[in-house]
XYZ file of C-alpha atoms in Angstrom:
645
model
C 36.030 68.761 -71.611
C 33.062 69.486 -73.619
C 30.615 66.921 -75.164
C 31.526 67.941 -78.726
C 35.236 67.276 -78.121
C 34.774 63.877 -76.446
C 32.466 62.410 -79.980
C 36.000 61.793 -82.177
C 37.813 59.944 -79.246
C 34.297 57.532 -78.857
C 34.419 56.918 -82.682
C 38.200 55.789 -82.708
C 37.441 53.424 -79.889
C 34.399 51.929 -81.637
C 36.508 51.661 -84.947
C 39.075 49.500 -83.062
C 36.622 47.046 -81.398
C 36.178 43.668 -83.250
C 32.916 41.968 -83.816
C 31.165 40.624 -81.084
C 31.298 36.906 -82.869
C 34.926 36.686 -82.801
C 36.989 36.385 -79.563
C 40.891 36.887 -79.373
C 42.578 33.644 -78.724
C 44.687 33.517 -75.631
C 48.208 32.978 -75.861
C 49.452 29.794 -74.213
C 52.151 30.399 -71.714
C 55.258 28.094 -72.624
C 55.404 25.531 -69.893
C 57.669 22.490 -69.428
C 55.882 19.243 -69.463
C 56.766 16.305 -67.299
C 56.439 12.891 -68.314
C 53.514 10.859 -66.500
C 54.554 7.623 -64.984
C 52.786 4.366 -65.982
C 50.453 3.165 -63.477
C 51.207 -0.760 -62.492
C 47.796 -1.506 -61.696
C 44.505 -1.174 -63.744
C 41.781 1.307 -62.768
C 38.745 -0.312 -60.934
C 36.682 0.415 -63.816
C 39.051 -1.500 -66.113
C 38.992 -4.440 -63.544
C 35.129 -4.428 -63.864
C 35.251 -4.491 -67.585
C 37.747 -7.296 -67.483
C 35.396 -9.553 -65.082
C 32.474 -9.143 -67.133
C 34.374 -10.261 -70.430
C 35.476 -13.229 -68.531
C 32.196 -14.222 -67.378
C 30.826 -13.828 -70.921
C 33.523 -16.259 -72.316
C 32.527 -18.875 -69.495
C 28.842 -18.863 -70.581
C 29.824 -18.909 -74.256
C 32.215 -22.226 -73.483
C 29.151 -23.668 -71.592
C 26.706 -23.293 -74.818
C 29.284 -24.963 -77.210
C 29.323 -28.208 -74.665
C 28.239 -31.748 -76.393
C 24.907 -32.860 -75.178
C 26.401 -35.941 -73.854
C 28.256 -34.144 -71.120
C 25.481 -32.184 -70.202
C 23.690 -33.544 -66.652
C 20.565 -35.520 -67.030
C 17.233 -34.238 -65.974
C 15.798 -35.262 -62.769
C 12.913 -37.609 -62.820
C 9.626 -36.058 -61.477
C 8.989 -36.814 -57.858
C 5.520 -37.370 -56.142
C 3.758 -34.100 -54.768
C 4.153 -33.887 -50.859
C 2.228 -31.304 -48.849
C 4.348 -28.658 -47.359
C 5.111 -28.527 -43.640
C 3.437 -25.668 -42.172
C 5.550 -23.757 -39.363
C 4.162 -23.775 -35.873
C 1.846 -20.646 -35.196
C 3.279 -18.111 -33.153
C 1.663 -17.373 -29.727
C -1.094 -14.484 -30.184
C -0.080 -11.571 -28.317
C -3.152 -10.080 -26.544
C -3.353 -6.571 -26.692
C -3.806 -4.647 -23.284
C -6.426 -2.073 -23.088
C -3.965 1.039 -22.958
C -6.502 3.498 -23.778
C -9.102 2.108 -21.433
C -6.742 2.348 -18.604
C -5.984 5.908 -19.146
C -9.772 6.835 -19.214
C -10.429 4.699 -16.029
C -7.915 6.625 -14.069
C -9.767 9.664 -15.071
C -12.807 8.201 -13.524
C -11.258 7.255 -10.264
C -9.308 3.868 -10.840
C -6.454 2.719 -8.675
C -7.625 4.500 -5.560
C -4.086 3.817 -3.931
C -2.326 5.389 -6.725
C -2.807 9.084 -5.597
C -3.122 11.972 -7.751
C -1.226 13.442 -10.829
C -2.990 11.545 -13.189
C -2.703 14.379 -16.048
C 1.120 13.530 -16.748
C 2.092 10.843 -19.158
C 0.116 7.632 -19.908
C -0.844 5.063 -17.204
C -1.958 2.294 -19.516
C 1.372 2.497 -21.534
C 3.512 2.408 -18.592
C 1.709 -0.784 -17.374
C 2.130 -2.427 -20.586
C 5.691 -1.657 -20.860
C 6.715 -2.623 -17.265
C 4.451 -6.003 -17.465
C 6.130 -6.977 -20.587
C 9.618 -6.400 -19.181
C 8.822 -8.188 -16.107
C 7.439 -11.303 -18.001
C 10.428 -11.348 -20.731
C 13.352 -9.167 -19.295
C 15.732 -9.314 -22.199
C 18.849 -7.452 -23.239
C 17.040 -4.496 -24.457
C 15.777 -2.405 -21.805
C 12.909 -0.320 -22.943
C 12.850 3.365 -22.938
C 10.293 4.995 -20.545
C 11.354 8.493 -21.360
C 7.914 9.122 -22.961
C 6.006 6.812 -21.091
C 5.851 8.493 -17.827
C 3.014 8.363 -15.332
C 1.971 10.768 -12.502
C -0.199 7.740 -10.840
C 1.578 5.411 -8.926
C -0.429 2.402 -10.121
C 2.148 -0.327 -8.246
C 0.441 0.833 -4.889
C -2.707 -1.154 -6.109
C -1.268 -4.581 -7.030
C -2.826 -7.243 -5.021
C -5.069 -4.392 -3.235
C -7.892 -3.797 -5.744
C -10.569 -4.663 -3.431
C -11.500 -0.975 -2.734
C -11.738 -0.026 -6.361
C -14.010 -3.332 -6.966
C -16.291 -2.263 -4.234
C -16.514 1.483 -5.648
C -17.518 0.039 -9.197
C -20.121 -1.976 -7.796
C -21.711 1.128 -5.618
C -23.864 3.608 -6.635
C -21.328 6.321 -7.057
C -20.265 5.072 -10.584
C -22.539 6.006 -13.288
C -24.254 3.019 -15.547
C -22.184 4.349 -18.648
C -19.252 4.414 -16.466
C -19.184 1.023 -15.234
C -18.524 -1.105 -18.514
C -15.284 1.026 -18.964
C -14.225 0.451 -15.533
C -14.864 -3.432 -15.931
C -12.773 -3.676 -18.831
C -9.897 -1.940 -17.108
C -10.069 -4.385 -14.477
C -10.357 -7.149 -17.022
C -7.167 -5.799 -18.586
C -5.448 -5.674 -15.395
C -6.334 -9.409 -14.622
C -4.159 -10.294 -17.972
C -1.126 -8.825 -16.628
C 1.577 -10.371 -14.350
C 0.507 -8.088 -11.257
C -2.572 -10.396 -10.967
C -0.987 -13.627 -10.762
C -0.701 -14.766 -7.036
C 2.709 -16.474 -7.429
C 4.328 -13.600 -9.165
C 3.105 -10.916 -6.728
C 4.295 -12.854 -3.892
C 7.999 -12.624 -5.580
C 7.633 -8.868 -5.518
C 8.567 -6.130 -2.835
C 8.909 -2.284 -2.558
C 11.102 -0.143 -1.016
C 12.928 3.301 -1.081
C 16.721 3.884 -1.887
C 18.814 6.872 -2.819
C 22.105 7.151 -4.668
C 24.605 10.048 -4.771
C 24.378 9.850 -8.647
C 22.287 7.828 -11.162
C 24.896 5.207 -11.732
C 24.286 2.314 -14.335
C 20.400 2.191 -13.189
C 19.046 5.601 -14.347
C 20.126 6.170 -18.097
C 20.095 10.086 -17.283
C 22.406 12.325 -15.639
C 20.780 14.217 -12.707
C 22.284 17.639 -13.813
C 20.207 17.504 -17.248
C 17.415 15.420 -16.028
C 13.837 16.483 -15.196
C 12.751 16.362 -11.712
C 10.994 12.969 -11.908
C 12.035 9.874 -14.184
C 10.653 6.530 -14.539
C 12.894 3.785 -15.712
C 13.502 -0.207 -15.579
C 16.558 -2.020 -15.008
C 17.860 -5.898 -14.411
C 20.487 -6.780 -11.673
C 21.652 -10.522 -11.253
C 18.403 -11.860 -12.904
C 15.777 -9.460 -10.874
C 14.057 -6.601 -12.634
C 13.192 -3.457 -11.111
C 10.899 -0.613 -11.930
C 12.199 2.659 -10.499
C 10.355 5.733 -9.678
C 12.916 8.384 -9.252
C 13.086 12.036 -8.083
C 15.829 14.593 -7.727
C 16.826 14.900 -4.310
C 19.778 17.493 -3.437
C 22.616 16.332 -5.555
C 21.457 12.908 -6.050
C 18.259 10.570 -6.625
C 15.604 9.107 -4.519
C 13.696 6.193 -5.991
C 10.653 4.119 -4.971
C 11.598 0.584 -6.169
C 9.312 -2.373 -7.110
C 11.442 -5.539 -7.455
C 10.368 -8.740 -9.065
C 12.611 -11.807 -8.317
C 11.638 -14.643 -10.701
C 13.498 -17.179 -8.647
C 12.338 -15.872 -5.364
C 15.591 -14.532 -4.105
C 15.517 -10.565 -3.549
C 18.528 -8.711 -4.373
C 19.566 -5.051 -3.489
C 20.647 -2.803 -5.899
C 24.472 -1.990 -5.413
C 25.491 1.479 -4.152
C 22.088 2.123 -2.892
C 21.175 3.178 0.362
C 17.866 1.761 1.824
C 15.725 4.290 3.433
C 12.848 2.066 4.649
C 12.479 -1.523 5.249
C 11.454 -3.859 2.164
C 7.777 -4.857 2.171
C 7.064 -7.938 0.306
C 3.661 -7.696 -1.735
C 0.714 -10.023 -1.130
C -2.343 -10.477 -2.598
C -5.164 -9.572 -0.115
C -7.632 -9.286 -2.856
C -7.314 -8.945 -6.675
C -5.812 -12.031 -8.266
C -7.005 -13.100 -11.608
C -9.662 -15.479 -10.591
C -11.015 -13.208 -8.055
C -11.159 -10.190 -10.547
C -12.950 -12.093 -13.246
C -15.414 -13.567 -10.929
C -16.286 -10.090 -9.815
C -16.463 -8.736 -13.213
C -19.089 -11.498 -14.282
C -21.184 -10.697 -11.071
C -20.986 -7.008 -11.805
C -22.183 -7.532 -15.679
C -25.107 -9.878 -14.273
C -26.245 -7.728 -11.224
C -25.012 -4.336 -12.060
C -24.894 -1.719 -9.078
C -26.062 -2.711 -5.752
C -28.999 -0.752 -4.546
C -28.916 2.046 -2.012
C -30.325 1.652 1.148
C -30.344 4.366 3.830
C -30.949 1.873 6.477
C -27.501 0.269 6.276
C -25.930 3.777 6.402
C -27.610 4.247 9.525
C -26.367 1.025 10.757
C -22.765 1.681 9.865
C -23.064 5.028 11.465
C -24.265 3.527 14.697
C -21.349 0.695 14.654
C -18.539 2.756 13.755
C -19.480 6.115 15.906
C -19.517 8.036 12.455
C -22.117 10.873 11.543
C -24.803 9.552 9.105
C -23.293 11.890 6.280
C -20.063 10.219 6.808
C -21.493 6.834 6.477
C -23.272 7.595 3.541
C -20.010 8.641 1.447
C -18.403 5.520 2.651
C -21.237 3.100 1.672
C -21.605 4.855 -1.490
C -17.918 4.144 -2.402
C -16.252 7.602 -1.851
C -17.851 9.604 -4.973
C -15.462 11.153 -7.556
C -15.123 14.781 -6.904
C -16.229 16.792 -9.829
C -14.330 19.832 -8.679
C -12.252 19.151 -5.533
C -11.833 22.678 -4.735
C -15.374 23.810 -4.559
C -17.558 23.261 -1.713
C -20.344 21.678 -3.779
C -17.846 18.801 -5.169
C -20.093 15.866 -5.962
C -22.543 15.343 -8.626
C -25.782 17.053 -7.978
C -27.896 14.129 -9.024
C -25.793 11.708 -6.970
C -26.076 13.854 -4.016
C -29.518 14.149 -4.229
C -30.147 10.429 -4.257
C -28.070 10.177 -0.983
C -30.322 12.633 0.582
C -27.299 14.927 1.350
C -27.120 18.605 1.333
C -24.286 20.685 0.221
C -22.773 21.379 3.614
C -23.294 17.932 4.958
C -21.191 16.504 1.935
C -18.499 18.837 2.107
C -18.175 18.465 6.249
C -18.222 14.741 5.825
C -15.414 14.837 3.161
C -13.196 17.163 5.151
C -13.618 15.207 8.407
C -12.576 11.605 7.028
C -8.810 10.640 6.821
C -7.878 9.126 3.530
C -6.048 6.143 5.093
C -9.583 5.227 7.174
C -11.426 5.614 3.829
C -9.269 3.072 1.872
C -9.056 0.689 4.863
C -12.994 0.683 5.018
C -13.449 0.363 1.357
C -11.359 -2.584 1.048
C -12.963 -4.515 3.967
C -15.952 -6.153 2.573
C -14.558 -8.018 -0.309
C -11.536 -9.053 1.659
C -13.817 -10.522 4.615
C -16.588 -11.795 2.709
C -16.444 -15.416 1.747
C -18.616 -15.015 -1.331
C -18.352 -11.666 -3.307
C -22.321 -11.949 -4.196
C -23.012 -10.880 -0.602
C -21.853 -7.413 -1.618
C -25.215 -6.804 -3.389
C -27.154 -7.631 -0.133
C -25.692 -5.119 2.466
C -28.496 -5.434 4.874
C -27.916 -8.895 5.560
C -29.716 -10.613 8.613
C -30.345 -7.062 9.939
C -28.917 -4.603 12.430
C -27.423 -7.311 14.728
C -25.850 -9.220 12.105
C -21.941 -9.151 12.624
C -21.325 -10.560 9.241
C -23.179 -7.904 7.208
C -21.323 -5.394 4.951
C -22.182 -2.655 7.285
C -20.585 -4.712 10.335
C -17.439 -5.255 8.339
C -16.934 -1.740 7.443
C -17.368 -0.532 10.843
C -14.844 -2.995 12.126
C -12.568 -1.956 9.431
C -12.764 1.677 10.243
C -12.403 1.273 14.043
C -8.990 -0.665 13.336
C -10.474 -4.299 14.300
C -8.772 -7.253 12.270
C -10.545 -8.751 9.525
C -11.276 -12.281 9.245
C -13.340 -14.279 6.697
C -17.042 -14.918 7.399
C -19.057 -17.771 6.170
C -20.993 -17.403 2.981
C -24.245 -17.696 4.729
C -23.216 -15.750 7.815
C -24.952 -12.760 7.066
C -28.318 -14.529 6.750
C -28.404 -15.423 10.424
C -27.991 -13.580 13.778
C -24.317 -14.185 15.207
C -24.458 -16.237 18.081
C -22.550 -14.987 21.300
C -19.330 -16.674 22.093
C -19.592 -19.521 24.661
C -16.822 -19.005 27.098
C -15.080 -22.170 28.230
C -15.898 -23.371 32.043
C -13.826 -21.519 34.399
C -10.521 -22.945 35.587
C -10.626 -24.679 39.266
C -8.257 -21.896 40.315
C -11.126 -19.466 39.571
C -12.190 -17.405 42.873
C -15.502 -16.474 41.933
C -17.362 -16.652 45.297
C -14.649 -14.597 47.388
C -15.840 -10.938 47.447
C -13.279 -8.124 47.959
C -13.913 -4.747 48.948
C -12.520 -1.833 46.942
C -10.564 -0.601 49.599
C -8.535 -3.723 49.940
C -7.981 -4.139 46.288
C -6.486 -0.425 45.943
C -4.277 -1.222 49.130
C -2.929 -4.297 47.469
C -1.953 -2.367 44.562
C -0.244 0.264 46.511
C 1.591 -2.051 48.572
C 3.346 -3.739 45.495
C 4.223 -0.328 44.156
C 5.647 0.958 47.212
C 8.095 -1.788 47.352
C 10.220 -0.082 44.723
C 10.143 3.348 46.186
C 13.740 3.075 47.220
C 14.869 3.286 43.682
C 12.931 6.722 43.531
C 9.555 8.479 43.359
C 8.351 11.121 41.260
C 4.812 12.752 40.892
C 4.095 14.780 37.826
C 2.062 18.177 37.470
C -0.894 16.269 35.554
C -1.362 13.571 38.299
C 0.912 10.602 37.470
C 2.618 8.935 40.415
C 5.771 7.263 39.081
C 7.527 4.684 41.383
C 11.079 2.795 40.742
C 13.394 4.799 38.207
C 14.863 2.156 35.828
C 16.750 4.534 33.580
C 17.419 8.210 34.552
C 17.823 10.848 31.503
C 19.950 13.582 33.187
C 17.922 15.363 35.683
C 14.911 15.235 33.579
C 12.576 12.466 35.672
C 9.646 13.131 33.216
C 11.601 11.634 30.221
C 13.010 8.794 32.386
C 11.821 5.148 32.587
C 9.853 3.983 35.704
C 8.990 0.633 36.943
C 5.128 1.331 37.987
C 2.784 4.396 37.231
C -0.456 5.095 38.928
C -2.720 8.216 38.233
C -4.887 10.265 40.495
C -8.798 9.596 40.470
C -10.779 10.814 37.709
C -13.353 13.262 38.545
C -17.150 11.923 38.390
C -18.082 14.093 35.592
C -15.163 13.087 33.436
C -15.896 9.257 34.321
C -19.760 9.620 33.133
C -18.320 11.161 29.729
C -15.941 8.369 29.454
C -18.937 5.827 30.268
C -20.875 7.314 27.477
C -18.015 7.012 24.973
C -17.553 3.327 25.148
C -19.881 0.637 23.647
C -21.182 -1.186 25.973
C -21.125 1.347 28.462
C -19.003 1.059 31.735
C -20.031 -0.960 34.484
C -20.619 0.667 37.988
C -17.528 -1.338 39.295
C -15.033 0.080 36.725
C -16.584 3.496 37.254
C -15.652 3.204 40.965
C -12.306 1.810 40.175
C -11.294 5.105 37.962
C -12.647 7.502 40.598
C -10.058 5.710 42.743
C -7.362 5.359 40.369
C -7.348 6.557 36.817
C -5.265 3.621 35.144
C -2.763 1.161 36.538
C 0.699 0.281 34.948
C 2.623 -2.466 36.925
C 6.239 -3.754 36.003
C 7.383 -2.319 32.898
C 9.522 -5.239 31.540
C 12.981 -4.142 32.472
C 15.063 -7.102 30.926
C 18.734 -7.472 29.608
C 19.037 -6.543 25.924
C 20.085 -10.067 24.908
C 17.205 -11.741 26.980
C 14.451 -9.290 25.994
C 12.108 -10.460 22.877
C 11.214 -7.716 20.307
C 7.590 -7.424 21.313
C 8.430 -6.861 25.222
C 10.282 -3.641 24.473
C 7.712 -1.227 25.133
C 4.929 -2.867 27.222
C 4.096 -3.239 30.832
C 3.581 -6.410 32.420
C -0.073 -5.452 33.547
C -2.229 -2.518 32.628
C -5.464 -1.222 33.253
C -6.938 1.608 31.010
C -8.001 4.880 31.956
C -8.639 8.291 30.796
C -5.794 10.690 29.487
C -6.067 14.063 31.004
C -4.486 17.244 29.538
C -2.355 17.441 26.649
C -1.838 14.010 24.737
C 1.924 15.246 23.783
C 2.974 14.548 27.469
C 4.669 11.624 28.786
C 3.498 9.028 31.048
C -0.476 9.240 30.456
C -2.657 6.394 30.994
C -3.686 4.113 28.041
C -6.910 5.623 26.607
C -9.974 3.444 27.321
C -12.164 5.312 24.995
C -9.877 4.751 21.954
C -8.656 1.278 22.902
C -11.696 -0.480 24.337
C -12.984 -1.562 21.035
C -9.753 -1.749 18.783
C -8.355 -4.406 21.552
C -11.662 -6.318 21.999
C -11.357 -9.750 20.048
C -13.607 -10.101 16.956
C -15.631 -13.144 18.273
C -16.317 -11.342 21.772
C -19.921 -10.592 22.647
C -21.416 -7.092 22.219
C -21.536 -6.662 26.137
C -17.902 -7.340 26.780
C -15.583 -4.574 26.988
C -11.722 -4.690 26.826
C -10.201 -2.645 29.981
C -6.384 -3.832 29.856
C -3.948 -5.968 28.742
C -0.951 -8.127 29.533
C 2.713 -7.441 28.032
C 4.006 -10.736 27.814
C 1.616 -12.622 25.503
C -0.594 -9.745 24.687
C -3.608 -11.179 26.377
C -6.592 -9.151 26.900
C -8.554 -8.476 29.933
C -12.308 -8.481 29.174
C -15.151 -7.085 31.358
C -18.664 -8.481 30.750
C -20.743 -5.341 31.612
C -24.086 -7.171 32.235
C -22.701 -9.461 35.057
C -19.518 -7.802 36.102
C -17.318 -11.093 35.531
C -13.521 -10.343 34.373
C -12.050 -12.896 32.119
C -8.334 -13.022 30.669
C -8.346 -14.173 27.070
C -6.002 -14.382 24.248
C -5.965 -11.400 21.679
C -7.446 -13.247 18.986
C -10.206 -15.066 20.510
C -12.702 -14.474 23.293
C -13.109 -18.508 23.544
C -9.613 -18.995 25.031
C -10.500 -18.386 28.470
C -7.060 -18.538 30.623
C -8.548 -17.181 34.124
C -11.901 -15.744 35.354
C -12.833 -13.701 38.419
C -15.924 -12.404 40.199
C -15.339 -8.718 39.664
C -12.819 -6.148 38.953
C -11.728 -5.942 42.667
C -10.923 -9.778 42.993
C -9.037 -9.568 39.793
C -6.812 -6.648 41.070
C -5.892 -8.316 44.184
C -5.082 -11.729 42.794
C -3.286 -10.435 39.780
C -0.848 -7.904 41.669
C 0.034 -10.472 44.108
C 0.963 -13.049 41.350
C 2.688 -10.737 38.970
C 4.768 -9.065 42.002
C 6.039 -12.848 42.752
C 7.184 -13.187 39.195
C 9.726 -10.155 39.449
C 12.698 -9.636 41.956
C 13.429 -6.789 44.193
C 15.508 -5.005 41.488
C 12.388 -5.057 38.882
C 13.855 -8.176 36.757
C 11.874 -10.845 35.551
C 12.781 -14.076 37.634
C 13.845 -17.111 35.471
C 11.335 -19.245 34.259
C 8.703 -17.176 35.487
C 5.807 -16.081 33.485
C 3.326 -12.913 33.627
């Protein structure tokens, strides 16, 4: 169709259109209307209107009442002061941010690493408040996690305090660390009575149960939480273990009665907490001293004295005496602050080698010793004390702790005077000091006692152990079996000389002669029925003389190591010339040899002054004790009724 033909059709359509303003009316479809039923109840809107009208009518009626019926006005009363409500106890704010910064500077040495995760201060604050008050609502620790196990430092802050007072802490860092200690003194973890009602142990659950508010399938690999069970409060540090949870638990029993968590499997024996050093009074006294005296002065003489007493290198002694400086970069060889390393006169190699050769367990024990042993903490600022022979000085206490000797409180002025040697008690009447015995007779007496048990079996190992009297045979393996007596082949003269140089004081000529005849003696392993056997007698021989182990240390049936035990088993109050060469199994008594006079004494394990017996020399002691102990046992190797060792 062409465009010309389309024009007339378009004009017709436009003519038919109506104006734009008028729209055609729609036709309504015819529908049947239904009658709406009347509502019985009025709508809420009508009710509201009726209620307002009723209230307005009541007000209008009240206005129209006569004045006679209105209540009389009350007479004015005298002014009384308002009673003030009792003031609420002021809640001390704990230094949360200070704790977080102090951990970065090395606080809580026993807490371990992992300080980058979470907030230590916030977690201490929440757990402290929960342990104090308890409550129905458990705090949420989901966002209050911490990678530092600060609970390990409860009651054991003496190492941190020693480090704060040492030269390893800069002057600008010390006030922050002291504020952190002051804040910790305000918590429940510094109250001696409360700490003695706490204990720590490890448990595990197949699932979280009611104590961890998470499901181990959806939870992270570690989580901290608190809970309450029968009045006791618990802080849990849990980690995912297989298909369940394992947790380290800190329990607080306000009434003193500990209760185990139900459905939990115990993994270690619970350890009750004790305050060795670090209660509220001790911490605040130490803080006052630090603010007054600042850091203790560095003394190279004290470091050399510590190295000599503890058998350490001078570099190792300097690191311990300096409070174990914080590592700026632990992965580098030059890990110390250069200025501090220069003040200690240490090279990069010496500092690196000294750090790698010391065990962390020994370091902690050594740093914690001075404040625990000193009666007056002010003595920490005078480490030299009375000189190199002063057994109450800081260097002497640290050396004893490093070598594993038990610590004891020293008098406040003990470091200012030379320690007097122990005065042994007079020898008992049964002492036989004037009866000389030849070495050959003494060794023959010991072998005579041992040969009586040959009928129960005899075995010789490849490394020179002569085992006699089998008590318990483990299959056909004689090496793993239990034997009544043990003697060891003679020690070569060169090895005996090396051992003599290791011990302090050096071995006497008599005991070196004994080792070249028999390298250690172990008589009468305590073989008692289980019901009559005390717990401490389970692993000890009745009589033991120390020797020198030869060969690999993992072998069984080796003599007790004289080089390692001569100082560890020596009583603290024993003179410097006394050497521990043996022990008894029943009461753990010690056999002490005076290297200057050659006299041998039997003393208690706690004090060298409690002398129970005395002999002229080693040979006299060996003959007397071999006969006496043999009479206390029957032919089968059992201790007779009423007999003592």
